[in-house]
Short mmCIF file of N, CA and C in Angstrom, two decimals:
data_model
loop_
_atom_site.label_atom_id
_atom_site.label_comp_id
_atom_site.label_asym_id
_atom_site.label_seq_id
_atom_site.Cartn_x
_atom_site.Cartn_y
_atom_site.Cartn_z
N GLY B 1 -9.00 4.66 7.99
CA GLY B 1 -9.93 5.27 8.78
C GLY B 1 -11.12 4.65 8.53
N THR B 2 -12.13 5.30 9.15
CA THR B 2 -13.98 5.24 8.78
C THR B 2 -14.57 6.27 8.62
N GLY B 3 -15.67 6.35 7.90
CA GLY B 3 -16.38 7.49 7.63
C GLY B 3 -15.87 8.26 6.14
N THR B 4 -16.22 9.43 6.11
CA THR B 4 -16.11 10.03 4.77
C THR B 4 -14.55 9.99 4.19
N ARG B 5 -13.59 9.99 5.15
CA ARG B 5 -12.27 10.04 4.70
C ARG B 5 -11.58 8.88 4.63
N SER B 6 -12.44 7.78 4.69
CA SER B 6 -11.81 6.48 5.00
C SER B 6 -11.20 6.00 3.48
N LEU B 7 -10.50 5.07 3.44
CA LEU B 7 -9.98 4.58 2.14
C LEU B 7 -10.42 2.98 1.94
N ASN B 8 -10.72 2.99 0.74
CA ASN B 8 -11.29 1.62 0.63
C ASN B 8 -10.84 1.05 -0.93
N ASP B 9 -10.88 -0.27 -1.07
CA ASP B 9 -10.30 -0.88 -2.41
C ASP B 9 -10.88 -0.36 -3.63
N GLU B 10 -12.25 -0.24 -3.68
CA GLU B 10 -13.01 0.45 -4.83
C GLU B 10 -12.39 1.72 -5.27
N ALA B 11 -12.42 2.53 -4.29
CA ALA B 11 -11.83 4.05 -4.59
C ALA B 11 -10.12 3.98 -5.06
N LEU B 12 -9.51 3.06 -4.38
CA LEU B 12 -8.14 2.98 -4.84
C LEU B 12 -7.64 2.23 -5.84
N ALA B 13 -8.49 1.37 -6.20
CA ALA B 13 -8.32 0.29 -7.38
C ALA B 13 -7.76 1.28 -8.70
N PRO B 14 -8.27 2.15 -8.93
CA PRO B 14 -7.77 3.02 -10.42
C PRO B 14 -6.44 3.41 -10.08
N LEU B 15 -6.15 3.95 -9.04
CA LEU B 15 -4.86 4.59 -8.58
C LEU B 15 -3.70 3.48 -8.60
N ILE B 16 -4.18 2.50 -7.92
CA ILE B 16 -3.01 1.29 -7.73
C ILE B 16 -2.87 0.83 -9.18
N ASP B 17 -3.78 0.35 -9.77
CA ASP B 17 -3.87 -0.21 -11.17
C ASP B 17 -2.73 0.63 -12.18
N ARG B 18 -3.03 1.75 -12.05
CA ARG B 18 -2.38 2.88 -12.93
C ARG B 18 -0.88 2.95 -12.50
N ALA B 19 -0.67 3.10 -11.06
CA ALA B 19 0.88 2.76 -10.91
C ALA B 19 1.66 1.53 -11.37
N PHE B 20 0.82 0.47 -11.58
CA PHE B 20 1.63 -0.43 -11.78
C PHE B 20 1.66 -0.76 -13.59
N LYS B 21 0.61 0.02 -14.15
CA LYS B 21 0.61 0.03 -15.58
C LYS B 21 1.86 0.78 -16.44
N ARG B 22 2.36 1.78 -15.52
CA ARG B 22 3.53 2.46 -16.34
C ARG B 22 4.82 1.93 -16.21
N LYS B 23 4.85 0.55 -16.05
CA LYS B 23 6.11 -0.13 -16.10
C LYS B 23 7.10 0.38 -15.16
N PRO B 24 6.74 0.51 -14.00
CA PRO B 24 7.71 1.23 -13.16
C PRO B 24 8.91 0.28 -12.86
N VAL B 25 9.89 0.86 -12.18
CA VAL B 25 11.01 0.36 -11.59
C VAL B 25 10.73 -0.47 -10.46
N ALA B 26 9.89 0.40 -9.55
CA ALA B 26 9.41 0.01 -8.26
C ALA B 26 8.00 0.89 -7.96
N VAL B 27 7.06 0.47 -7.23
CA VAL B 27 5.94 0.95 -6.70
C VAL B 27 6.12 1.51 -5.21
N ALA B 28 6.08 2.68 -4.70
CA ALA B 28 6.30 3.12 -3.48
C ALA B 28 4.83 3.49 -3.17
N LEU B 29 4.75 3.05 -1.59
CA LEU B 29 3.56 3.29 -0.88
C LEU B 29 4.02 4.29 0.17
N GLN B 30 3.33 5.31 0.45
CA GLN B 30 3.66 6.44 1.31
C GLN B 30 2.52 6.04 2.34
N ILE B 31 2.93 5.77 3.63
CA ILE B 31 1.90 5.39 4.63
C ILE B 31 1.96 6.29 5.93
N ASN B 32 0.91 6.54 6.35
CA ASN B 32 0.76 7.43 7.55
C ASN B 32 -0.51 7.18 7.91
N SER B 33 -0.70 6.23 8.81
CA SER B 33 -2.22 5.74 9.05
C SER B 33 -2.25 4.93 10.27
N PRO B 34 -3.11 5.52 11.17
CA PRO B 34 -3.44 4.56 12.24
C PRO B 34 -4.35 3.47 12.20
N GLY B 35 -4.63 3.12 11.01
CA GLY B 35 -5.51 1.99 11.00
C GLY B 35 -6.69 2.17 10.07
N GLY B 36 -7.68 1.29 10.27
CA GLY B 36 -9.06 1.48 9.54
C GLY B 36 -9.62 0.11 9.49
N SER B 37 -10.34 0.02 8.48
CA SER B 37 -11.19 -1.25 8.20
C SER B 37 -10.22 -2.47 7.79
N ALA B 38 -10.48 -3.49 8.82
CA ALA B 38 -9.75 -4.71 8.26
C ALA B 38 -9.75 -5.30 7.07
N VAL B 39 -11.30 -5.31 6.57
CA VAL B 39 -11.79 -5.96 5.27
C VAL B 39 -11.21 -5.02 4.18
N GLN B 40 -11.28 -4.02 4.43
CA GLN B 40 -10.61 -2.86 3.20
C GLN B 40 -9.16 -3.03 2.99
N SER B 41 -8.29 -2.93 4.34
CA SER B 41 -7.07 -3.09 4.48
C SER B 41 -6.56 -4.31 3.61
N SER B 42 -7.16 -5.42 3.86
CA SER B 42 -6.79 -6.73 3.11
C SER B 42 -6.96 -6.88 1.78
N LEU B 43 -8.22 -5.92 1.20
CA LEU B 43 -8.46 -6.07 -0.10
C LEU B 43 -7.45 -5.34 -0.84
N ILE B 44 -7.10 -4.00 -0.31
CA ILE B 44 -6.01 -3.32 -0.73
C ILE B 44 -4.77 -3.82 -0.87
N ALA B 45 -4.37 -4.45 0.43
CA ALA B 45 -3.03 -5.19 0.35
C ALA B 45 -2.97 -6.21 -0.52
N ALA B 46 -4.09 -7.01 -0.63
CA ALA B 46 -4.04 -8.25 -1.63
C ALA B 46 -3.90 -7.72 -3.13
N ARG B 47 -4.63 -6.64 -3.53
CA ARG B 47 -4.39 -5.92 -4.68
C ARG B 47 -2.93 -5.49 -4.98
N ILE B 48 -2.31 -4.97 -4.06
CA ILE B 48 -0.85 -4.41 -4.38
C ILE B 48 -0.06 -5.54 -4.37
N ARG B 49 -0.11 -6.52 -3.51
CA ARG B 49 0.62 -7.73 -3.62
C ARG B 49 0.50 -8.68 -5.00
N ARG B 50 -0.64 -8.87 -5.38
CA ARG B 50 -1.06 -9.58 -6.77
C ARG B 50 -0.37 -8.70 -7.86
N LEU B 51 -0.57 -7.46 -7.88
CA LEU B 51 0.03 -6.66 -9.01
C LEU B 51 1.50 -6.72 -8.99
N GLY B 52 2.15 -6.71 -7.79
CA GLY B 52 3.51 -6.60 -7.81
C GLY B 52 4.06 -7.88 -8.06
N ASP B 53 3.60 -9.19 -7.87
CA ASP B 53 3.93 -10.34 -8.24
C ASP B 53 3.55 -10.55 -9.86
N GLU B 54 2.48 -10.21 -10.40
CA GLU B 54 2.27 -10.47 -11.63
C GLU B 54 2.99 -9.53 -12.62
N LYS B 55 3.27 -8.44 -12.09
CA LYS B 55 4.15 -7.32 -12.94
C LYS B 55 5.67 -7.42 -12.92
N ARG B 56 5.91 -8.42 -11.55
CA ARG B 56 7.47 -8.36 -11.29
C ARG B 56 8.18 -7.15 -10.87
N VAL B 57 7.24 -6.28 -10.28
CA VAL B 57 7.55 -5.04 -9.94
C VAL B 57 7.86 -4.94 -8.15
N PRO B 58 9.05 -4.56 -7.73
CA PRO B 58 9.25 -4.51 -6.21
C PRO B 58 8.07 -3.27 -5.69
N VAL B 59 7.84 -3.62 -4.49
CA VAL B 59 6.80 -2.64 -3.76
C VAL B 59 7.55 -2.14 -2.67
N LEU B 60 7.63 -1.06 -2.41
CA LEU B 60 8.39 -0.34 -1.11
C LEU B 60 7.39 0.43 -0.54
N ALA B 61 7.38 0.09 1.08
CA ALA B 61 6.37 1.03 1.86
C ALA B 61 7.47 2.07 2.63
N PHE B 62 6.97 3.15 2.47
CA PHE B 62 7.80 4.28 3.32
C PHE B 62 6.85 4.48 4.43
N VAL B 63 7.05 4.35 5.77
CA VAL B 63 6.26 4.82 6.77
C VAL B 63 6.39 6.23 7.48
N GLU B 64 5.68 7.11 7.53
CA GLU B 64 5.81 8.47 8.05
C GLU B 64 5.92 8.11 9.54
N ASP B 65 4.89 8.83 10.25
CA ASP B 65 4.74 8.69 11.62
C ASP B 65 4.29 7.65 11.99
N VAL B 66 3.31 6.94 11.62
CA VAL B 66 2.65 5.65 12.13
C VAL B 66 2.13 4.65 10.94
N ALA B 67 2.31 3.85 11.18
CA ALA B 67 1.60 2.52 10.39
C ALA B 67 0.95 1.47 11.17
N ALA B 68 -0.02 1.81 11.76
CA ALA B 68 -0.75 0.76 12.89
C ALA B 68 -1.87 -0.02 12.27
N SER B 69 -2.39 -1.04 12.85
CA SER B 69 -3.34 -1.68 12.37
C SER B 69 -3.60 -2.08 10.92
N GLY B 70 -4.48 -1.16 10.37
CA GLY B 70 -4.56 -1.42 8.71
C GLY B 70 -3.51 -0.71 8.21
N GLY B 71 -2.77 0.42 8.65
CA GLY B 71 -1.78 0.78 8.06
C GLY B 71 -0.76 -0.07 7.91
N TYR B 72 -0.35 -0.81 8.97
CA TYR B 72 0.71 -1.87 9.07
C TYR B 72 0.26 -2.66 7.90
N TRP B 73 -0.93 -3.27 7.90
CA TRP B 73 -1.41 -4.20 7.05
C TRP B 73 -1.04 -3.77 5.74
N LEU B 74 -1.20 -2.59 5.34
CA LEU B 74 -0.91 -2.28 3.87
C LEU B 74 0.75 -2.35 3.71
N ALA B 75 1.39 -1.67 4.58
CA ALA B 75 2.96 -1.86 4.60
C ALA B 75 3.46 -3.20 4.52
N SER B 76 2.73 -4.45 5.08
CA SER B 76 3.24 -5.69 5.02
C SER B 76 2.90 -6.30 3.51
N ALA B 77 2.24 -5.72 2.57
CA ALA B 77 2.00 -5.94 1.41
C ALA B 77 3.20 -5.63 0.60
N ALA B 78 4.39 -4.89 1.22
CA ALA B 78 5.35 -4.43 0.33
C ALA B 78 6.53 -5.44 0.63
N ASP B 79 7.45 -5.38 -0.36
CA ASP B 79 8.77 -6.17 -0.24
C ASP B 79 9.75 -5.57 0.63
N GLU B 80 9.60 -4.53 1.03
CA GLU B 80 10.54 -3.94 1.73
C GLU B 80 9.75 -2.74 2.59
N ILE B 81 9.85 -2.69 3.74
CA ILE B 81 9.29 -1.40 4.73
C ILE B 81 10.51 -0.56 5.15
N TRP B 82 10.51 0.89 4.85
CA TRP B 82 11.28 1.63 5.38
C TRP B 82 10.63 2.62 6.43
N CYS B 83 11.32 3.03 7.61
CA CYS B 83 10.64 3.88 8.57
C CYS B 83 11.85 4.66 9.16
N ASP B 84 11.40 5.72 9.74
CA ASP B 84 12.34 6.51 10.77
C ASP B 84 12.35 5.65 11.92
N PRO B 85 13.50 5.65 12.92
CA PRO B 85 13.28 5.02 14.15
C PRO B 85 12.37 5.62 15.09
N GLY B 86 11.84 6.85 14.78
CA GLY B 86 10.58 7.17 15.47
C GLY B 86 9.32 7.00 15.11
N SER B 87 9.17 6.13 13.94
CA SER B 87 7.77 5.71 13.55
C SER B 87 7.25 4.78 14.52
N MET B 88 6.08 4.91 14.44
CA MET B 88 5.37 3.56 15.24
C MET B 88 4.75 2.72 14.24
N LEU B 89 4.98 1.51 14.49
CA LEU B 89 4.65 0.44 13.41
C LEU B 89 3.90 -0.63 14.37
N GLY B 90 3.01 -1.29 13.85
CA GLY B 90 2.45 -2.52 14.55
C GLY B 90 0.93 -2.73 14.27
#
């Protein structure tokens, strides 16, 4: 999104880094987003993909209601995307 409730790479970096530091079996992304900033989506997705590759940890995206635009961009950083047949993706 945009505005005060928007997500950005700077704010999420510590959370994402911490998720990969715990030597996880996998990292799960819970996504329910109609989109947001293309630049921030790109930066966040690149961080997730880079850490997944570096740590050799699979990344799984779980879509709730919607993963559109920037939300789908984040989901595409995962190795697998799981969603309900009624979820909106794209």
